[in-house]
Amino acid sequence: MGPKIYILRYGHRPQRDKRITSHVALVARSFGAHGFILADVKDDSIERTIKKVSSRWGGSIDFIQGVSSYSFVKEWKRRGGEIIHLTMYGLHIDYVIDLIRRSQKDKLVIVGAEKVPRFFYRIADFNVAVGHQPHSEVAALAVFLDKYFMGRELYLSPSNPTIRIAPSVKGKRVIIYGD
Ligand code: SAM
């Protein structure tokens, strides 16, 4: 088994970020991450969304919320894991992705919402830019995971789904198990 890859969402504001944080969590799940951490706050609506999707579409992603981002990151590093921070100020992804993939350390990928404090830039083993223009945490994470897994994550079929898509040229075909 290869390294574990966990995504840490920093700076989630329950009043304004529900939709986008749900999308970050959904990308984490469907693009092959093993865990998602909603740091510093609790927002049960995000947990409900991700659990509901997993129970229908299969797989299980470890969901953790309410833990201190600073402590979690420090502890991850103390245990020998690697920290990757997605930021447009970092090194271009194409410059570092092979290095990241080759390292066998477990990976914690930090994505921000509001301004990310300097602490995370400093503690990161890699500050990675998905291009040097501002865009979105959802896009940055999807591109990062796609390059990390070299496109293989799009062929994942999570375990024990109750529903699955049968690809079709036109229209929608789904298979529902247990019917
Ligand atoms: N204003 C915030 C700051 O200065 O830190 C960033 C806000 S941005 C909408 C939210 C998150 O998207 C960032 O923290 C980063 O993780 C991610 N992001 C946006 N553009 C990116 C890029 N070009 N490369 C990597 N990550 C990016």
PDB file of N, CA and C in Angstrom, residues 20-84:
ATOM      1  N   ILE A  20     -18.606  25.396  -0.880  1.00  0.00           N
ATOM      2  CA  ILE A  20     -17.273  25.182  -1.459  1.00  0.00           C
ATOM      3  C   ILE A  20     -16.487  24.155  -0.638  1.00  0.00           C
ATOM      4  N   THR A  21     -16.659  24.168   0.682  1.00  0.00           N
ATOM      5  CA  THR A  21     -15.956  23.156   1.495  1.00  0.00           C
ATOM      6  C   THR A  21     -16.514  21.765   1.209  1.00  0.00           C
ATOM      7  N   SER A  22     -17.832  21.675   0.972  1.00  0.00           N
ATOM      8  CA  SER A  22     -18.411  20.369   0.576  1.00  0.00           C
ATOM      9  C   SER A  22     -17.764  19.911  -0.719  1.00  0.00           C
ATOM     10  N   HIS A  23     -17.555  20.844  -1.633  1.00  0.00           N
ATOM     11  CA  HIS A  23     -16.958  20.455  -2.912  1.00  0.00           C
ATOM     12  C   HIS A  23     -15.507  20.020  -2.741  1.00  0.00           C
ATOM     13  N   VAL A  24     -14.789  20.690  -1.839  1.00  0.00           N
ATOM     14  CA  VAL A  24     -13.402  20.262  -1.557  1.00  0.00           C
ATOM     15  C   VAL A  24     -13.430  18.828  -1.014  1.00  0.00           C
ATOM     16  N   ALA A  25     -14.347  18.561  -0.098  1.00  0.00           N
ATOM     17  CA  ALA A  25     -14.441  17.214   0.496  1.00  0.00           C
ATOM     18  C   ALA A  25     -14.860  16.177  -0.557  1.00  0.00           C
ATOM     19  N   LEU A  26     -15.763  16.557  -1.446  1.00  0.00           N
ATOM     20  CA  LEU A  26     -16.216  15.613  -2.484  1.00  0.00           C
ATOM     21  C   LEU A  26     -15.088  15.311  -3.476  1.00  0.00           C
ATOM     22  N   VAL A  27     -14.308  16.328  -3.798  1.00  0.00           N
ATOM     23  CA  VAL A  27     -13.147  16.093  -4.675  1.00  0.00           C
ATOM     24  C   VAL A  27     -12.149  15.188  -3.948  1.00  0.00           C
ATOM     25  N   ALA A  28     -11.903  15.476  -2.671  1.00  0.00           N
ATOM     26  CA  ALA A  28     -10.978  14.628  -1.904  1.00  0.00           C
ATOM     27  C   ALA A  28     -11.430  13.169  -2.002  1.00  0.00           C
ATOM     28  N   ARG A  29     -12.699  12.925  -1.731  1.00  0.00           N
ATOM     29  CA  ARG A  29     -13.223  11.557  -1.766  1.00  0.00           C
ATOM     30  C   ARG A  29     -13.114  10.927  -3.152  1.00  0.00           C
ATOM     31  N   SER A  30     -13.613  11.639  -4.153  1.00  0.00           N
ATOM     32  CA  SER A  30     -13.724  10.958  -5.450  1.00  0.00           C
ATOM     33  C   SER A  30     -12.395  10.926  -6.202  1.00  0.00           C
ATOM     34  N   PHE A  31     -11.445  11.749  -5.788  1.00  0.00           N
ATOM     35  CA  PHE A  31     -10.123  11.734  -6.435  1.00  0.00           C
ATOM     36  C   PHE A  31      -9.107  10.942  -5.604  1.00  0.00           C
ATOM     37  N   GLY A  32      -9.584  10.107  -4.694  1.00  0.00           N
ATOM     38  CA  GLY A  32      -8.706   9.098  -4.101  1.00  0.00           C
ATOM     39  C   GLY A  32      -8.013   9.433  -2.800  1.00  0.00           C
ATOM     40  N   ALA A  33      -8.388  10.549  -2.117  1.00  0.00           N
ATOM     41  CA  ALA A  33      -7.767  10.824  -0.814  1.00  0.00           C
ATOM     42  C   ALA A  33      -8.320   9.850   0.230  1.00  0.00           C
ATOM     43  N   HIS A  34      -7.529   9.601   1.262  1.00  0.00           N
ATOM     44  CA  HIS A  34      -7.959   8.673   2.321  1.00  0.00           C
ATOM     45  C   HIS A  34      -8.677   9.384   3.458  1.00  0.00           C
ATOM     46  N   GLY A  35      -8.420  10.688   3.608  1.00  0.00           N
ATOM     47  CA  GLY A  35      -9.037  11.379   4.730  1.00  0.00           C
ATOM     48  C   GLY A  35      -9.241  12.849   4.447  1.00  0.00           C
ATOM     49  N   PHE A  36     -10.177  13.439   5.211  1.00  0.00           N
ATOM     50  CA  PHE A  36     -10.489  14.871   5.082  1.00  0.00           C
ATOM     51  C   PHE A  36     -10.604  15.456   6.486  1.00  0.00           C
ATOM     52  N   ILE A  37      -9.891  16.545   6.712  1.00  0.00           N
ATOM     53  CA  ILE A  37      -9.935  17.187   8.029  1.00  0.00           C
ATOM     54  C   ILE A  37     -10.513  18.588   7.878  1.00  0.00           C
ATOM     55  N   LEU A  38     -11.612  18.827   8.566  1.00  0.00           N
ATOM     56  CA  LEU A  38     -12.189  20.169   8.641  1.00  0.00           C
ATOM     57  C   LEU A  38     -11.630  20.764   9.931  1.00  0.00           C
ATOM     58  N   ALA A  39     -10.626  21.623   9.777  1.00  0.00           N
ATOM     59  CA  ALA A  39      -9.855  22.044  10.939  1.00  0.00           C
ATOM     60  C   ALA A  39     -10.461  23.250  11.643  1.00  0.00           C
ATOM     61  N   ASP A  40     -10.305  23.281  12.950  1.00  0.00           N
ATOM     62  CA  ASP A  40     -10.609  24.433  13.823  1.00  0.00           C
ATOM     63  C   ASP A  40     -12.095  24.726  14.037  1.00  0.00           C
ATOM     64  N   VAL A  41     -12.961  24.111  13.250  1.00  0.00           N
ATOM     65  CA  VAL A  41     -14.407  24.324  13.438  1.00  0.00           C
ATOM     66  C   VAL A  41     -15.116  22.991  13.264  1.00  0.00           C
ATOM     67  N   LYS A  42     -16.355  22.978  13.722  1.00  0.00           N
ATOM     68  CA  LYS A  42     -17.211  21.824  13.426  1.00  0.00           C
ATOM     69  C   LYS A  42     -18.332  22.311  12.527  1.00  0.00           C
ATOM     70  N   ASP A  43     -18.646  21.514  11.531  1.00  0.00           N
ATOM     71  CA  ASP A  43     -19.788  21.825  10.672  1.00  0.00           C
ATOM     72  C   ASP A  43     -20.377  20.492  10.230  1.00  0.00           C
ATOM     73  N   ASP A  44     -21.398  20.082  10.969  1.00  0.00           N
ATOM     74  CA  ASP A  44     -21.950  18.740  10.727  1.00  0.00           C
ATOM     75  C   ASP A  44     -22.556  18.599   9.340  1.00  0.00           C
ATOM     76  N   SER A  45     -22.916  19.734   8.716  1.00  0.00           N
ATOM     77  CA  SER A  45     -23.522  19.619   7.376  1.00  0.00           C
ATOM     78  C   SER A  45     -22.495  19.071   6.370  1.00  0.00           C
ATOM     79  N   ILE A  46     -21.223  19.398   6.561  1.00  0.00           N
ATOM     80  CA  ILE A  46     -20.180  18.878   5.655  1.00  0.00           C
ATOM     81  C   ILE A  46     -20.035  17.369   5.875  1.00  0.00           C
ATOM     82  N   GLU A  47     -20.030  16.971   7.139  1.00  0.00           N
ATOM     83  CA  GLU A  47     -19.900  15.543   7.449  1.00  0.00           C
ATOM     84  C   GLU A  47     -21.081  14.757   6.879  1.00  0.00           C
ATOM     85  N   ARG A  48     -22.285  15.328   7.040  1.00  0.00           N
ATOM     86  CA  ARG A  48     -23.481  14.646   6.514  1.00  0.00           C
ATOM     87  C   ARG A  48     -23.384  14.465   5.008  1.00  0.00           C
ATOM     88  N   THR A  49     -22.949  15.527   4.321  1.00  0.00           N
ATOM     89  CA  THR A  49     -22.848  15.464   2.851  1.00  0.00           C
ATOM     90  C   THR A  49     -21.911  14.343   2.427  1.00  0.00           C
ATOM     91  N   ILE A  50     -20.748  14.304   3.019  1.00  0.00           N
ATOM     92  CA  ILE A  50     -19.722  13.354   2.575  1.00  0.00           C
ATOM     93  C   ILE A  50     -20.122  11.920   2.948  1.00  0.00           C
ATOM     94  N   LYS A  51     -20.747  11.763   4.119  1.00  0.00           N
ATOM     95  CA  LYS A  51     -21.170  10.416   4.533  1.00  0.00           C
ATOM     96  C   LYS A  51     -22.295   9.906   3.641  1.00  0.00           C
ATOM     97  N   LYS A  52     -23.208  10.812   3.306  1.00  0.00           N
ATOM     98  CA  LYS A  52     -24.339  10.428   2.451  1.00  0.00           C
ATOM     99  C   LYS A  52     -23.839   9.988   1.071  1.00  0.00           C
ATOM    100  N   VAL A  53     -22.921  10.758   0.524  1.00  0.00           N
ATOM    101  CA  VAL A  53     -22.382  10.409  -0.793  1.00  0.00           C
ATOM    102  C   VAL A  53     -21.639   9.077  -0.716  1.00  0.00           C
ATOM    103  N   SER A  54     -20.829   8.895   0.334  1.00  0.00           N
ATOM    104  CA  SER A  54     -20.076   7.640   0.458  1.00  0.00           C
ATOM    105  C   SER A  54     -21.013   6.449   0.624  1.00  0.00           C
ATOM    106  N   SER A  55     -22.104   6.629   1.362  1.00  0.00           N
ATOM    107  CA  SER A  55     -22.976   5.470   1.573  1.00  0.00           C
ATOM    108  C   SER A  55     -23.680   5.069   0.278  1.00  0.00           C
ATOM    109  N   ARG A  56     -23.910   6.015  -0.605  1.00  0.00           N
ATOM    110  CA  ARG A  56     -24.536   5.667  -1.894  1.00  0.00           C
ATOM    111  C   ARG A  56     -23.519   5.205  -2.924  1.00  0.00           C
ATOM    112  N   TRP A  57     -22.432   5.956  -3.016  1.00  0.00           N
ATOM    113  CA  TRP A  57     -21.494   5.756  -4.132  1.00  0.00           C
ATOM    114  C   TRP A  57     -20.294   4.891  -3.755  1.00  0.00           C
ATOM    115  N   GLY A  58     -20.212   4.528  -2.461  1.00  0.00           N
ATOM    116  CA  GLY A  58     -19.197   3.567  -2.038  1.00  0.00           C
ATOM    117  C   GLY A  58     -17.953   4.193  -1.441  1.00  0.00           C
ATOM    118  N   GLY A  59     -17.101   3.326  -0.934  1.00  0.00           N
ATOM    119  CA  GLY A  59     -15.843   3.762  -0.326  1.00  0.00           C
ATOM    120  C   GLY A  59     -16.070   4.360   1.043  1.00  0.00           C
ATOM    121  N   SER A  60     -14.978   4.683   1.696  1.00  0.00           N
ATOM    122  CA  SER A  60     -15.121   5.361   2.988  1.00  0.00           C
ATOM    123  C   SER A  60     -13.912   6.262   3.142  1.00  0.00           C
ATOM    124  N   ILE A  61     -14.194   7.507   3.408  1.00  0.00           N
ATOM    125  CA  ILE A  61     -13.107   8.460   3.637  1.00  0.00           C
ATOM    126  C   ILE A  61     -13.151   8.825   5.112  1.00  0.00           C
ATOM    127  N   ASP A  62     -11.982   8.866   5.712  1.00  0.00           N
ATOM    128  CA  ASP A  62     -11.879   9.213   7.117  1.00  0.00           C
ATOM    129  C   ASP A  62     -12.224  10.702   7.261  1.00  0.00           C
ATOM    130  N   PHE A  63     -13.239  11.031   8.069  1.00  0.00           N
ATOM    131  CA  PHE A  63     -13.642  12.429   8.240  1.00  0.00           C
ATOM    132  C   PHE A  63     -13.352  12.867   9.676  1.00  0.00           C
ATOM    133  N   ILE A  64     -12.579  13.940   9.807  1.00  0.00           N
ATOM    134  CA  ILE A  64     -12.211  14.435  11.144  1.00  0.00           C
ATOM    135  C   ILE A  64     -12.579  15.915  11.175  1.00  0.00           C
ATOM    136  N   GLN A  65     -13.199  16.378  12.264  1.00  0.00           N
ATOM    137  CA  GLN A  65     -13.476  17.816  12.328  1.00  0.00           C
ATOM    138  C   GLN A  65     -13.243  18.362  13.723  1.00  0.00           C
ATOM    139  N   GLY A  66     -13.019  19.678  13.763  1.00  0.00           N
ATOM    140  CA  GLY A  66     -12.924  20.365  15.051  1.00  0.00           C
ATOM    141  C   GLY A  66     -11.548  20.305  15.695  1.00  0.00           C
ATOM    142  N   VAL A  67     -10.585  19.646  15.073  1.00  0.00           N
ATOM    143  CA  VAL A  67      -9.241  19.569  15.662  1.00  0.00           C
ATOM    144  C   VAL A  67      -8.470  20.852  15.316  1.00  0.00           C
ATOM    145  N   SER A  68      -7.494  21.183  16.154  1.00  0.00           N
ATOM    146  CA  SER A  68      -6.687  22.378  15.880  1.00  0.00           C
ATOM    147  C   SER A  68      -5.786  22.135  14.671  1.00  0.00           C
ATOM    148  N   SER A  69      -5.851  23.044  13.702  1.00  0.00           N
ATOM    149  CA  SER A  69      -5.021  22.877  12.489  1.00  0.00           C
ATOM    150  C   SER A  69      -3.542  22.889  12.865  1.00  0.00           C
ATOM    151  N   TYR A  70      -3.148  23.791  13.754  1.00  0.00           N
ATOM    152  CA  TYR A  70      -1.730  23.913  14.113  1.00  0.00           C
ATOM    153  C   TYR A  70      -1.243  22.608  14.753  1.00  0.00           C
ATOM    154  N   SER A  71      -2.002  22.100  15.723  1.00  0.00           N
ATOM    155  CA  SER A  71      -1.569  20.878  16.410  1.00  0.00           C
ATOM    156  C   SER A  71      -1.564  19.693  15.456  1.00  0.00           C
ATOM    157  N   PHE A  72      -2.587  19.609  14.601  1.00  0.00           N
ATOM    158  CA  PHE A  72      -2.692  18.465  13.693  1.00  0.00           C
ATOM    159  C   PHE A  72      -1.486  18.427  12.741  1.00  0.00           C
ATOM    160  N   VAL A  73      -1.157  19.596  12.205  1.00  0.00           N
ATOM    161  CA  VAL A  73      -0.047  19.681  11.246  1.00  0.00           C
ATOM    162  C   VAL A  73       1.278  19.322  11.938  1.00  0.00           C
ATOM    163  N   LYS A  74       1.473  19.859  13.143  1.00  0.00           N
ATOM    164  CA  LYS A  74       2.723  19.575  13.873  1.00  0.00           C
ATOM    165  C   LYS A  74       2.834  18.098  14.182  1.00  0.00           C
ATOM    166  N   GLU A  75       1.717  17.501  14.602  1.00  0.00           N
ATOM    167  CA  GLU A  75       1.715  16.086  14.964  1.00  0.00           C
ATOM    168  C   GLU A  75       1.949  15.206  13.727  1.00  0.00           C
ATOM    169  N   TRP A  76       1.358  15.620  12.609  1.00  0.00           N
ATOM    170  CA  TRP A  76       1.549  14.875  11.342  1.00  0.00           C
ATOM    171  C   TRP A  76       3.041  14.818  11.000  1.00  0.00           C
ATOM    172  N   LYS A  77       3.676  15.958  11.157  1.00  0.00           N
ATOM    173  CA  LYS A  77       5.101  16.065  10.833  1.00  0.00           C
ATOM    174  C   LYS A  77       5.936  15.270  11.844  1.00  0.00           C
ATOM    175  N   ARG A  78       5.563  15.375  13.118  1.00  0.00           N
ATOM    176  CA  ARG A  78       6.312  14.660  14.169  1.00  0.00           C
ATOM    177  C   ARG A  78       6.284  13.151  13.919  1.00  0.00           C
ATOM    178  N   ARG A  79       5.169  12.681  13.350  1.00  0.00           N
ATOM    179  CA  ARG A  79       5.045  11.248  13.069  1.00  0.00           C
ATOM    180  C   ARG A  79       5.700  10.844  11.750  1.00  0.00           C
ATOM    181  N   GLY A  80       6.389  11.761  11.126  1.00  0.00           N
ATOM    182  CA  GLY A  80       7.136  11.416   9.913  1.00  0.00           C
ATOM    183  C   GLY A  80       6.392  11.695   8.622  1.00  0.00           C
ATOM    184  N   GLY A  81       5.215  12.342   8.723  1.00  0.00           N
ATOM    185  CA  GLY A  81       4.452  12.666   7.512  1.00  0.00           C
ATOM    186  C   GLY A  81       4.977  13.932   6.849  1.00  0.00           C
ATOM    187  N   GLU A  82       4.462  14.172   5.672  1.00  0.00           N
ATOM    188  CA  GLU A  82       4.915  15.293   4.852  1.00  0.00           C
ATOM    189  C   GLU A  82       3.763  16.295   4.711  1.00  0.00           C
ATOM    190  N   ILE A  83       4.111  17.571   4.644  1.00  0.00           N
ATOM    191  CA  ILE A  83       3.075  18.615   4.518  1.00  0.00           C
ATOM    192  C   ILE A  83       3.197  19.281   3.150  1.00  0.00           C
ATOM    193  N   ILE A  84       2.054  19.330   2.466  1.00  0.00           N
ATOM    194  CA  ILE A  84       2.008  19.997   1.164  1.00  0.00           C
ATOM    195  C   ILE A  84       0.959  21.095   1.270  1.00  0.00           C
TER     196      ILE A  84
END
